[in-house]
Amino acid sequence: MKRSYGKIKSRQSVVLASAAIVFVALAAPATSSAGQCDDFDRSVCLQPWPNNQFAKKDKSTPTGLRLNLLRSSMPANTKGVKIDPTDINRADGFSPGSYVSVRVPGLDTPAAFTASKLVPLTDMGQFGARGASAVIIDAATGQRQLIWAELDAQAGSAANTNLLIRPGKNFLEGHRYIVALRSLKSASGATLAAPAAFRSFRDKKSGGGARRAVMEDIFKRLAKAKIARKDLYLAWDFTVASEKSLSGRMLKIRNDAFTKLGDKNLADNKIAGSSPKWKVTEVVDYSEAQDANRTRRVSGTFTVPCYLNAPGCPAGSHFKLGKDGLPVQTPGNTMEARFLCNIPRSARVNGVVQAMEPTMYGHGLLGDYGEANSLNVRQFGFENRMIVCATDWSGMAEDDIGNAVKILQDLSYMNELADRDQQGFLNFMYLGRLLAHSQGLTTAEEFKLDGVSTLKPGYVAYYGNSQGGIMGSAITAVSPDISRAVLGVPGINYSILLLRSIDFTDYEAVMIPAYPSRRDRTLSISLMQMLWDRGEGGGYINHITRDPLPGTQANKAVLMHVAWGDHQVSELTSFIEARSLGAKIYRPMVAEGRSQEVTPGWGLEDVAEGDTGSVIVIWDSGAEMIPVEVLPPSVGRDPHEDPRDNQVARSQMAQFLFGGTFTDVCGGQPCTVQQS
């Protein structure tokens, strides 16, 4: 987000410049001496990934499994410190946004990829082809998972080039999946020989131990799906983490925190108990000459229970866990979260003050709540008569930059980011309750004009951009008070997004000295997704528009606004999100020739005027199309901020949030916006 980067970039550059000093100062935890690898892919431990070979049986979990990653098998940084898998191993399966990573010798060039007839990003409809060479099926139903495949364009050499298979929509929680690769070809068209360790199972040779029964089950299920055993190059299985594993921590702190307010039944969609405590610290009034959109800015703090292990929940702290593995609050530990609210000049209608609906705003990458002061956000409030309020995305806010740098040099600390992300979700939920409660901010004198409160309680919406759009899908899924949200330039699954985002370039520059192998970095990012799932939208995406989480009301919906050709949040991650949550798409999506897909927006149903469900809308300002390869865009201008800068787009957002329906503001034509 450029506008939130003005002050962040300067601080970020200082932190990045000192990265080497931070790295040297990190202590090296003890490492295990035992090894753990799968002979199916001997290029690197933990491949093929994800893989049930790296899990163990556990009757206490919903999946009957628990991850069992050995530290000795984890990637190591250049200090020799292997990633600590302790918190990852608490999961009962792999990420719903997992991508397959496997080395196939001979399938390491574009020519070999083409000869193997793998499903390309540009034509995902091929995933269902009878002879598709890469297939992932649901082990229980035999149904194929929507996927595409690619080779890492920045692997550096054929020897380091992995085959990556991405989900076109997220996998289902708790489900077991089988990966099958068959009839793979070299660049010359020759059929590649399967690894010897796999052939011993495929060809019914002796040995194999306990894995033999698992492999026979895999072959049996693949046969039912009309995938012949004799054609297989490789096959294995993995199980996706359960709902409890993914969201259990977040729901525990949410329920405990709202119980402290006296609201013990969040699913009834009724605001009960007391309001969170708050304190106003600053009020700034503006003349019309100073600000045509805003008449007052109110800033302050509100008190939130802290479930991290340090007083006040600072960056670098992590959950304090109880005996059940769920977070607990140290008695009396709270966090003072910041808020600011902008009261628009349109609070007065014909000179009379009228109360307005509140909307929470989520800021961009490693920014802060001050992004709500941006011109387009103030215009949004003024044009649509709403009070827009913001707080920080604790976990990925400006004061987390230093900790992010530390994490990039030793990924053992990734749990700190994921845990503080969840505390940040709780902060937003408390702000939402503060806005919606009849005894909350609506009673504050600072929100009154002419003695009348400008804030209408009872409802709160959410609107966020970039990181605020990414995290917004999670907060929508878990919030007791948000039923409708607008996600600006959003996506899910940071593990897919990062290497396609120009924003990650500076941060990868910090990571490279610590993890110089591109192959190790790609695998490590997928490992980290299993922690990030708890603190981003990918871990909650199945519970926004269907299957509401325990204690959460049904009938939620989101409007996704996507910038075509976005340099920062790749639109392909937006499509993964839209398919995963069951959104419909506005068509015509883009003008003829403005998409590299054979079928633009494949797999998404058309939306109709007046629809009340979730929708994705593409906004095109003529930017260069994104690379198909695993590369960040590098050509032309970045349209990342164009949709929010457009008044017509903002009017569609407001109608969705407060009118409850989708409105075609583009007249049946592709939605286009002027360059900002």
XYZ file of C-alpha atoms in Angstrom:
676
model
C 0.000 0.000 0.000
C 1.834 3.090 -1.191
C -0.056 5.568 0.905
C 0.599 3.703 4.100
C 4.243 3.292 3.143
C 5.314 6.919 3.388
C 6.570 6.650 6.947
C 6.850 2.873 7.014
C 9.442 2.653 4.265
C 11.879 4.869 6.133
C 11.601 2.839 9.318
C 11.614 -0.393 7.340
C 14.872 0.549 5.614
C 16.545 1.169 8.970
C 15.364 -2.164 10.327
C 16.418 -4.041 7.198
C 19.827 -2.391 7.230
C 20.431 -3.751 10.724
C 19.214 -7.247 9.826
C 22.676 -8.782 9.848
C 23.255 -7.520 13.391
C 19.934 -8.986 14.530
C 20.742 -12.307 12.858
C 24.141 -12.661 14.534
C 22.569 -11.917 17.907
C 20.012 -14.735 17.677
C 20.635 -17.646 20.011
C 20.930 -21.108 18.463
C 18.522 -23.562 20.118
C 19.595 -27.160 20.504
C 18.826 -29.400 17.525
C 17.869 -33.068 17.299
C 20.278 -35.591 15.813
C 17.759 -38.010 14.337
C 16.809 -37.822 10.660
C 13.478 -38.074 8.841
C 13.155 -38.180 5.068
C 10.933 -39.854 2.488
C 12.762 -41.953 -0.106
C 10.095 -41.006 -2.658
C 11.998 -37.707 -3.102
C 15.586 -37.789 -1.923
C 16.436 -34.280 -3.102
C 15.536 -32.755 0.258
C 13.973 -33.920 3.513
C 10.239 -33.253 3.880
C 9.503 -33.821 0.205
C 7.196 -34.742 -1.328
C 5.262 -32.149 0.646
C 2.670 -32.228 2.232
C 2.860 -35.869 3.228
C 1.269 -38.074 5.879
C 4.663 -39.736 6.322
C 5.411 -36.715 8.496
C 2.439 -37.334 10.795
C 1.677 -39.891 13.484
C -1.514 -41.438 14.808
C -3.242 -39.578 17.639
C -6.707 -40.681 18.752
C -7.236 -37.405 20.632
C -7.492 -35.265 17.484
C -10.437 -34.901 15.079
C -8.350 -36.273 12.180
C -6.788 -39.084 14.214
C -3.374 -37.687 13.331
C -0.846 -35.208 14.635
C 2.077 -33.791 12.704
C 5.396 -35.325 13.649
C 8.085 -33.190 12.043
C 11.539 -33.829 13.458
C 13.699 -30.791 13.962
C 16.650 -32.594 12.410
C 14.723 -32.790 9.126
C 13.695 -29.134 9.025
C 15.497 -26.564 6.838
C 18.404 -24.830 8.555
C 19.609 -21.249 8.278
C 23.241 -20.377 7.648
C 23.906 -20.334 11.388
C 23.010 -24.028 11.406
C 19.766 -23.476 13.305
C 17.034 -25.785 12.090
C 13.454 -24.536 12.245
C 11.769 -25.532 15.494
C 8.611 -27.505 14.548
C 7.125 -27.584 18.076
C 4.147 -25.345 17.374
C 3.603 -26.751 13.881
C 3.408 -30.224 15.414
C 0.392 -29.180 17.474
C -1.653 -29.340 14.232
C -3.604 -32.466 13.324
C -2.976 -32.056 9.611
C -1.584 -29.827 6.922
C -2.700 -26.415 5.689
C -5.924 -26.124 3.653
C -3.849 -23.851 1.399
C -0.948 -26.314 1.061
C 0.815 -26.563 -2.256
C 2.592 -29.725 -3.372
C 6.357 -29.451 -3.636
C 8.264 -32.357 -5.206
C 11.458 -32.774 -7.217
C 10.993 -34.735 -10.463
C 14.387 -35.217 -12.165
C 13.951 -34.491 -15.848
C 10.821 -32.411 -15.330
C 12.679 -29.198 -14.759
C 12.286 -27.097 -17.905
C 9.346 -25.449 -19.670
C 9.747 -27.974 -22.503
C 9.390 -30.892 -20.084
C 6.406 -29.206 -18.430
C 4.691 -28.866 -21.806
C 5.537 -32.442 -22.820
C 4.047 -33.726 -19.567
C 0.747 -31.942 -20.295
C 0.438 -30.551 -16.777
C -2.488 -28.285 -15.891
C -1.388 -24.665 -16.467
C -2.550 -21.644 -14.514
C -4.082 -20.250 -17.689
C -6.373 -23.241 -18.261
C -7.377 -24.780 -14.944
C -10.325 -26.467 -16.616
C -7.857 -29.151 -17.678
C -7.678 -30.423 -14.078
C -10.560 -32.758 -14.868
C -9.129 -34.144 -18.113
C -9.257 -37.919 -18.308
C -5.508 -38.252 -18.821
C -4.342 -35.360 -16.624
C -0.784 -36.119 -15.529
C -1.128 -34.460 -12.101
C -4.235 -35.267 -10.079
C -5.256 -34.723 -6.467
C -8.356 -36.565 -5.298
C -10.380 -36.596 -2.107
C -9.597 -40.036 -0.681
C -13.142 -40.550 0.597
C -15.111 -39.465 -2.465
C -12.651 -39.767 -5.348
C -13.588 -36.231 -6.393
C -10.798 -34.285 -8.044
C -9.426 -31.156 -6.413
C -9.105 -28.054 -8.595
C -5.368 -27.500 -9.130
C -2.770 -26.013 -11.413
C 0.923 -26.865 -11.748
C 4.061 -24.838 -12.382
C 7.840 -24.888 -12.116
C 9.614 -22.310 -9.993
C 10.848 -19.667 -12.443
C 13.507 -18.494 -9.984
C 14.926 -21.870 -8.945
C 18.317 -20.930 -10.427
C 19.135 -24.363 -11.865
C 17.432 -27.509 -13.110
C 18.778 -29.419 -10.113
C 16.901 -27.084 -7.740
C 13.676 -26.870 -9.742
C 10.665 -28.366 -8.002
C 7.287 -29.175 -9.465
C 4.723 -27.100 -7.571
C 1.033 -28.027 -7.617
C -1.263 -25.304 -6.284
C -4.879 -25.538 -5.130
C -7.292 -23.547 -7.292
C -9.451 -23.413 -4.191
C -8.498 -24.407 -0.678
C -8.647 -28.019 0.460
C -11.412 -29.033 2.868
C -10.668 -29.255 6.567
C -10.110 -32.716 7.970
C -10.163 -34.409 4.555
C -7.537 -36.845 3.343
C -6.196 -36.268 -0.181
C -4.152 -38.404 -2.556
C -1.621 -36.907 -4.984
C -1.016 -38.878 -8.182
C 1.601 -38.097 -10.819
C 1.532 -40.225 -13.948
C 3.054 -40.460 -17.420
C 5.469 -37.591 -16.805
C 7.799 -36.694 -19.689
C 11.238 -35.227 -20.226
C 11.833 -32.325 -22.602
C 12.381 -34.856 -25.417
C 9.063 -36.581 -24.699
C 10.560 -39.688 -23.075
C 8.562 -41.161 -20.175
C 10.307 -40.536 -16.862
C 11.110 -43.565 -14.718
C 9.501 -43.591 -11.276
C 11.768 -43.431 -8.200
C 13.004 -46.853 -7.108
C 11.457 -46.533 -3.638
C 8.032 -45.926 -5.176
C 8.399 -48.664 -7.799
C 8.834 -51.237 -5.028
C 5.262 -50.462 -3.946
C 3.751 -49.861 -7.366
C 5.206 -53.053 -8.844
C 4.442 -55.185 -5.757
C 8.027 -55.968 -4.870
C 8.921 -57.267 -1.421
C 9.559 -55.008 1.565
C 8.008 -51.668 2.376
C 7.128 -52.406 5.984
C 4.162 -50.640 7.567
C 3.821 -48.282 4.601
C 2.817 -51.158 2.335
C -0.779 -51.187 3.629
C -1.089 -47.417 3.209
C 0.196 -47.587 -0.355
C -2.159 -50.424 -1.268
C -5.041 -48.326 0.031
C -3.835 -45.417 -2.110
C -3.620 -47.603 -5.231
C -7.103 -48.964 -4.566
C -8.645 -45.516 -4.227
C -6.846 -44.235 -7.312
C -8.128 -47.215 -9.308
C -11.697 -46.314 -8.345
C -10.950 -42.828 -9.679
C -9.809 -44.448 -12.974
C -6.113 -43.733 -12.391
C -4.171 -46.858 -13.330
C -1.464 -48.125 -11.014
C 0.897 -49.001 -13.868
C 0.975 -45.403 -15.166
C 1.999 -43.848 -11.856
C 5.264 -41.989 -11.453
C 4.515 -41.197 -7.806
C 1.581 -41.223 -5.379
C 1.191 -40.345 -1.712
C -1.382 -38.927 0.688
C -1.831 -36.038 3.102
C -4.545 -34.958 5.518
C -5.736 -31.386 6.013
C -5.979 -29.988 9.532
C -9.378 -29.984 11.208
C -11.547 -26.969 11.985
C -10.606 -27.336 15.662
C -6.907 -27.375 14.873
C -7.126 -24.298 12.654
C -9.495 -22.076 14.597
C -9.541 -23.502 18.120
C -7.103 -20.978 19.580
C -8.884 -17.994 18.066
C -12.293 -19.154 19.229
C -10.972 -19.814 22.729
C -9.705 -16.262 23.228
C -12.770 -14.756 21.497
C -15.201 -16.648 23.701
C -13.251 -15.941 26.868
C -12.896 -12.245 26.080
C -16.602 -11.758 25.305
C -17.593 -13.750 28.370
C -15.652 -11.154 30.373
C -18.008 -8.569 28.847
C -21.006 -10.671 29.886
C -21.911 -11.946 26.403
C -21.894 -15.739 26.578
C -24.006 -16.524 23.489
C -22.367 -14.992 20.444
C -24.332 -17.063 17.937
C -27.638 -15.338 18.724
C -26.518 -12.184 16.879
C -27.534 -10.088 19.886
C -25.292 -7.588 21.614
C -25.336 -8.469 25.302
C -23.269 -7.649 28.355
C -21.207 -4.497 28.705
C -19.146 -2.458 26.293
C -15.348 -2.674 26.301
C -13.686 0.119 28.286
C -12.283 3.040 26.340
C -10.575 6.378 26.760
C -10.551 9.298 24.319
C -7.103 10.863 24.096
C -7.425 13.423 21.282
C -10.091 15.324 19.370
C -9.273 17.384 16.269
C -11.919 19.509 14.538
C -11.529 20.587 10.906
C -12.967 23.500 9.000
C -14.342 22.827 5.547
C -11.322 24.572 4.086
C -9.043 22.180 5.987
C -10.958 19.025 5.084
C -13.946 18.861 2.748
C -14.789 15.318 3.863
C -14.208 15.225 7.608
C -15.430 17.422 10.394
C -13.742 15.691 13.356
C -11.185 13.050 14.183
C -11.488 11.235 17.510
C -8.579 9.130 18.788
C -8.193 7.008 21.883
C -7.537 3.589 23.362
C -9.629 0.623 24.445
C -8.791 -2.243 26.772
C -8.588 -5.826 25.468
C -7.697 -8.976 27.431
C -4.168 -10.069 26.435
C -3.542 -13.768 25.854
C 0.135 -13.497 24.951
C 2.936 -14.308 27.380
C 4.228 -10.771 27.963
C 2.496 -7.849 29.696
C 0.608 -5.714 27.196
C 0.980 -8.128 24.229
C 4.072 -6.521 22.628
C 5.576 -7.624 19.296
C 7.668 -10.746 19.803
C 5.376 -12.290 22.410
C 3.369 -15.448 21.815
C 0.394 -17.260 23.289
C 0.539 -18.463 26.854
C -0.869 -21.978 26.511
C -2.770 -23.983 29.096
C -2.613 -27.729 29.666
C -5.139 -28.238 26.858
C -2.848 -26.466 24.391
C -5.186 -23.469 24.139
C -4.351 -19.870 25.112
C -4.948 -18.591 28.622
C -4.764 -15.087 30.024
C -2.286 -14.245 32.733
C -4.537 -12.691 35.395
C -4.774 -8.950 34.850
C -2.839 -8.943 31.558
C -4.493 -6.535 29.133
C -3.587 -4.621 25.993
C -4.363 -0.976 25.324
C -5.257 -0.953 21.637
C -5.454 2.320 19.710
C -8.430 3.562 17.744
C -9.271 6.537 15.588
C -12.608 7.486 14.086
C -13.355 10.097 11.446
C -16.720 11.821 11.637
C -17.674 12.943 8.115
C -19.011 16.360 7.280
C -22.139 14.616 5.953
C -23.191 13.900 9.558
C -25.340 16.998 9.145
C -28.244 16.631 6.736
C -29.810 20.006 5.970
C -28.053 21.309 9.059
C -29.439 18.588 11.328
C -27.124 15.971 12.882
C -28.163 12.413 12.109
C -26.510 9.270 13.469
C -24.531 7.166 10.996
C -23.560 3.512 10.664
C -20.009 2.582 11.740
C -17.458 0.747 9.594
C -14.130 -0.637 10.789
C -11.125 -0.141 8.524
C -8.173 -2.550 8.173
C -4.844 -1.117 7.026
C -2.231 -2.439 4.590
C 1.049 -4.297 4.952
C 2.862 -3.559 8.221
C 1.116 -0.187 8.444
C -0.969 1.322 11.205
C -4.417 2.633 12.009
C -3.506 6.050 10.604
C -4.227 4.740 7.107
C -7.878 5.487 7.883
C -6.917 9.141 7.407
C -6.172 8.504 3.716
C -8.168 10.653 1.308
C -10.058 7.731 -0.263
C -11.153 6.434 3.160
C -12.341 9.896 4.220
C -14.180 10.217 0.909
C -15.797 6.818 1.473
C -17.174 8.002 4.822
C -18.350 11.364 3.502
C -19.997 10.074 0.314
C -21.899 7.315 2.082
C -22.579 8.864 5.491
C -20.628 6.482 7.672
C -18.138 6.782 10.498
C -14.969 4.887 9.640
C -12.898 3.712 12.610
C -9.590 1.852 12.686
C -7.192 0.045 14.952
C -3.827 -1.617 14.302
C -3.469 -5.102 12.844
C -1.349 -6.274 15.769
C 0.947 -9.017 14.506
C 1.439 -7.329 11.134
C 1.506 -3.662 12.051
C 4.292 -1.093 11.912
C 5.567 -2.013 15.366
C 5.930 -5.638 14.217
C 8.493 -4.855 11.479
C 11.514 -5.570 13.679
C 10.043 -8.888 14.769
C 9.267 -9.787 11.146
C 12.934 -9.274 10.301
C 13.945 -11.554 13.179
C 11.520 -14.227 11.977
C 12.835 -14.137 8.409
C 16.280 -15.033 9.735
C 15.077 -17.857 11.968
C 11.655 -19.201 11.090
C 11.467 -20.931 14.474
C 9.883 -17.686 15.692
C 6.999 -17.700 13.193
C 4.534 -18.622 15.942
C 5.029 -15.138 17.404
C 3.593 -13.525 14.273
C 0.704 -15.995 13.997
C -0.224 -15.681 17.675
C -0.109 -11.891 17.725
C -2.193 -11.867 14.533
C -4.933 -13.629 16.478
C -4.666 -11.132 19.315
C -5.078 -8.503 16.587
C -8.292 -10.200 15.450
C -9.570 -9.979 19.009
C -8.684 -6.273 19.125
C -10.804 -5.682 16.017
C -13.701 -7.633 17.513
C -13.553 -5.525 20.661
C -13.515 -2.343 18.556
C -16.551 -3.677 16.668
C -18.393 -4.251 19.934
C -17.368 -0.789 21.158
C -18.985 0.701 18.033
C -22.096 -1.498 18.010
C -22.901 -1.426 21.737
C -25.546 1.048 22.897
C -23.334 1.925 25.877
C -20.161 2.186 23.822
C -18.715 5.088 21.857
C -22.191 6.320 20.919
C -22.418 7.688 24.485
C -19.111 9.580 24.293
C -19.384 13.374 24.208
C -16.594 13.490 21.639
C -18.861 11.727 19.129
C -21.639 14.276 19.537
C -22.272 17.299 17.325
C -24.800 19.855 18.522
C -25.410 17.514 21.451
C -26.486 14.627 19.195
C -24.447 11.439 18.806
C -23.190 10.865 15.278
C -22.763 7.144 15.913
C -25.638 4.720 15.362
C -25.157 1.519 17.405
C -26.456 -1.962 16.670
C -24.484 -2.799 13.517
C -20.898 -2.636 12.347
C -19.395 -3.402 8.941
C -15.802 -4.086 7.924
C -13.717 -2.632 5.093
C -10.022 -3.276 4.525
C -7.449 -2.997 1.764
C -4.445 -5.132 0.832
C -3.360 -6.753 4.094
C -6.631 -5.408 5.474
C -8.440 -7.331 2.731
C -6.420 -10.491 3.358
C -6.975 -10.421 7.115
C -10.541 -9.189 6.658
C -11.803 -12.583 5.549
C -10.603 -14.071 8.852
C -12.114 -11.338 11.029
C -15.407 -11.662 9.133
C -15.485 -15.406 9.809
C -14.892 -15.137 13.569
C -16.530 -11.819 14.513
C -19.838 -11.948 16.406
C -20.852 -8.528 15.074
C -19.722 -8.383 11.424
C -22.126 -9.850 8.883
C -20.968 -7.954 5.774
C -17.507 -6.897 4.690
C -15.712 -5.346 1.741
C -12.310 -6.837 1.030
C -10.203 -4.518 -1.098
C -7.469 -6.133 -3.225
C -7.583 -9.340 -1.130
C -6.297 -12.898 -1.379
C -5.570 -15.921 0.776
C -2.617 -18.171 1.497
C 0.480 -16.067 2.066
C 2.600 -19.056 1.005
C 1.326 -18.608 -2.563
C 1.158 -14.824 -2.444
C 4.605 -13.881 -1.133
C 6.774 -14.943 -4.066
C 4.360 -13.210 -6.451
C 4.293 -9.897 -4.571
C 6.601 -6.963 -5.162
C 6.180 -6.167 -1.460
C 8.093 -9.300 -0.494
C 11.199 -8.302 -2.455
C 12.753 -6.292 0.382
C 11.853 -8.910 2.953
C 13.169 -11.782 0.856
C 16.433 -9.830 0.688
C 16.607 -10.296 4.467
C 15.671 -13.958 4.215
C 18.167 -14.882 1.490
C 21.350 -14.511 3.622
C 19.745 -16.754 6.254
C 18.191 -19.276 3.837
C 20.187 -18.907 0.581
C 18.591 -21.882 -1.212
C 15.500 -20.866 -3.159
C 14.262 -24.451 -2.834
C 14.580 -24.302 0.955
C 12.838 -20.947 1.075
C 9.916 -22.181 -1.008
C 9.501 -25.270 1.177
C 9.916 -23.228 4.362
C 7.231 -20.755 3.322
C 4.832 -23.673 2.864
C 5.806 -24.956 6.319
C 5.076 -21.527 7.795
C 1.627 -21.496 6.190
C 0.529 -24.055 8.785
C 1.091 -21.423 11.479
C -0.098 -18.504 9.366
C -3.413 -20.298 8.765
C -4.382 -19.354 12.322
C -3.684 -15.694 11.603
C -4.883 -15.064 8.025
C -7.927 -15.732 5.909
C -6.820 -19.087 4.483
C -7.479 -20.893 7.741
C -11.031 -19.543 8.058
C -12.202 -19.324 4.455
C -14.550 -22.319 4.675
C -16.572 -20.571 7.392
C -17.516 -17.168 5.972
C -20.541 -17.900 3.802
C -21.232 -21.477 4.888
C -20.661 -23.720 7.892
C -20.367 -20.923 10.470
C -17.839 -21.492 13.230
C -19.155 -22.405 16.700
C -20.669 -19.378 18.382
C -20.837 -17.401 15.132
C -23.983 -16.352 13.300
C -24.720 -17.468 9.746
C -25.540 -15.419 6.622
C -22.275 -13.520 6.270
C -21.128 -12.173 2.912
C -18.160 -10.330 1.445
C -17.606 -8.134 -1.594
C -14.150 -8.530 -3.119
C -12.711 -5.676 -5.185
C -9.677 -6.788 -7.226
C -7.186 -4.559 -9.057
C -6.354 -6.228 -12.383
C -2.583 -6.563 -12.763
C -1.940 -5.878 -9.060
C 1.777 -5.856 -8.194
C 1.247 -6.421 -4.472
C -1.635 -8.878 -4.047
C -1.798 -11.227 -7.002
C -5.286 -11.614 -8.420
C -4.771 -15.365 -8.678
C -4.898 -15.485 -4.851
C -8.130 -13.487 -5.052
C -9.597 -16.151 -7.320
C -8.500 -18.892 -4.902
C -10.360 -17.010 -2.184
C -13.474 -16.444 -4.284
C -13.740 -20.113 -5.270
C -13.059 -21.253 -1.706
C -15.799 -19.154 -0.117
C -18.281 -19.712 -2.951
C -18.449 -16.146 -4.268
C -20.065 -15.270 -7.572
C -18.293 -13.109 -10.140
C -19.360 -10.017 -12.072
C -19.207 -10.561 -15.837
C -17.997 -9.469 -18.278
C -14.964 -9.788 -16.008
C -12.547 -7.833 -18.212
C -12.495 -6.704 -21.820
C -11.575 -9.105 -24.620
C -7.826 -9.718 -24.646
C -7.326 -8.543 -21.066
C -7.025 -12.020 -19.536
C -4.478 -14.776 -20.083
C -6.990 -17.432 -19.032
C -8.694 -19.600 -21.637
C -11.895 -19.049 -19.639
C -11.580 -15.855 -17.570
C -12.711 -16.410 -13.999
C -13.040 -20.142 -14.528
C -15.121 -22.008 -11.964
C -17.106 -19.004 -10.714
C -20.840 -18.530 -11.212
C -22.181 -15.234 -12.595
C -23.705 -12.760 -10.130
C -27.027 -11.054 -10.758
C -28.182 -7.568 -9.814
C -29.604 -7.579 -6.303
C -27.763 -10.723 -5.185
C -27.229 -10.784 -1.405
C -24.319 -13.238 -1.294
C -20.575 -12.889 -1.755
C -19.237 -11.356 -4.961
C -15.886 -10.729 -6.656
C -15.545 -7.756 -9.003
C -12.496 -7.066 -11.184
C -11.514 -3.404 -11.667
C -9.249 -2.792 -14.655
C -7.239 0.392 -15.128
C -5.201 -0.898 -18.066
C -2.120 -2.066 -16.181
C 0.183 -4.762 -17.536
C -1.065 -8.274 -16.857
C 0.744 -10.203 -14.130
C 3.344 -12.868 -15.008
C 2.050 -16.414 -15.290
C 5.293 -17.650 -13.705
C 6.230 -17.549 -10.004
C 7.474 -13.963 -10.282
C 6.411 -10.604 -8.879
C 5.182 -8.122 -11.517
C 7.935 -5.744 -12.606
C 6.586 -3.947 -15.674
C 4.497 -0.776 -15.744
C 2.573 0.974 -13.020
C 0.937 -0.725 -10.049
C -2.902 -0.487 -10.048
C -3.109 -1.690 -6.426
C -4.919 1.415 -5.170
C -7.080 2.186 -8.191
C -10.407 0.590 -7.106
C -10.591 2.423 -3.765
C -9.769 5.719 -5.484
C -12.872 5.422 -7.654
C -16.122 6.946 -6.411
C -18.277 4.526 -8.421
C -16.495 1.546 -6.847
C -16.963 3.083 -3.412
C -20.698 3.489 -4.025
C -20.950 -0.213 -4.839
C -19.142 -0.977 -1.593
C -21.555 1.106 0.465
C -24.635 -0.434 -1.162
C -23.290 -3.886 -0.365
C -22.444 -3.042 3.262
C -25.569 -1.136 4.179
C -28.107 -1.937 1.466
C -27.353 -5.631 1.652
C -27.233 -6.262 -2.099
C -24.906 -6.272 -5.073
C -25.378 -3.396 -7.500
C -24.068 -3.325 -11.055
C -22.412 0.083 -11.264
C -20.641 -0.731 -14.556
C -23.708 -0.895 -16.812
C -23.210 -4.473 -17.947
C -19.695 -3.706 -19.191
C -16.304 -4.619 -17.682
C -15.582 -2.465 -14.656
C -12.834 0.012 -15.439
C -11.274 2.802 -13.403
C -9.023 5.709 -14.215
C -5.395 5.484 -13.182
C -4.779 7.043 -9.776
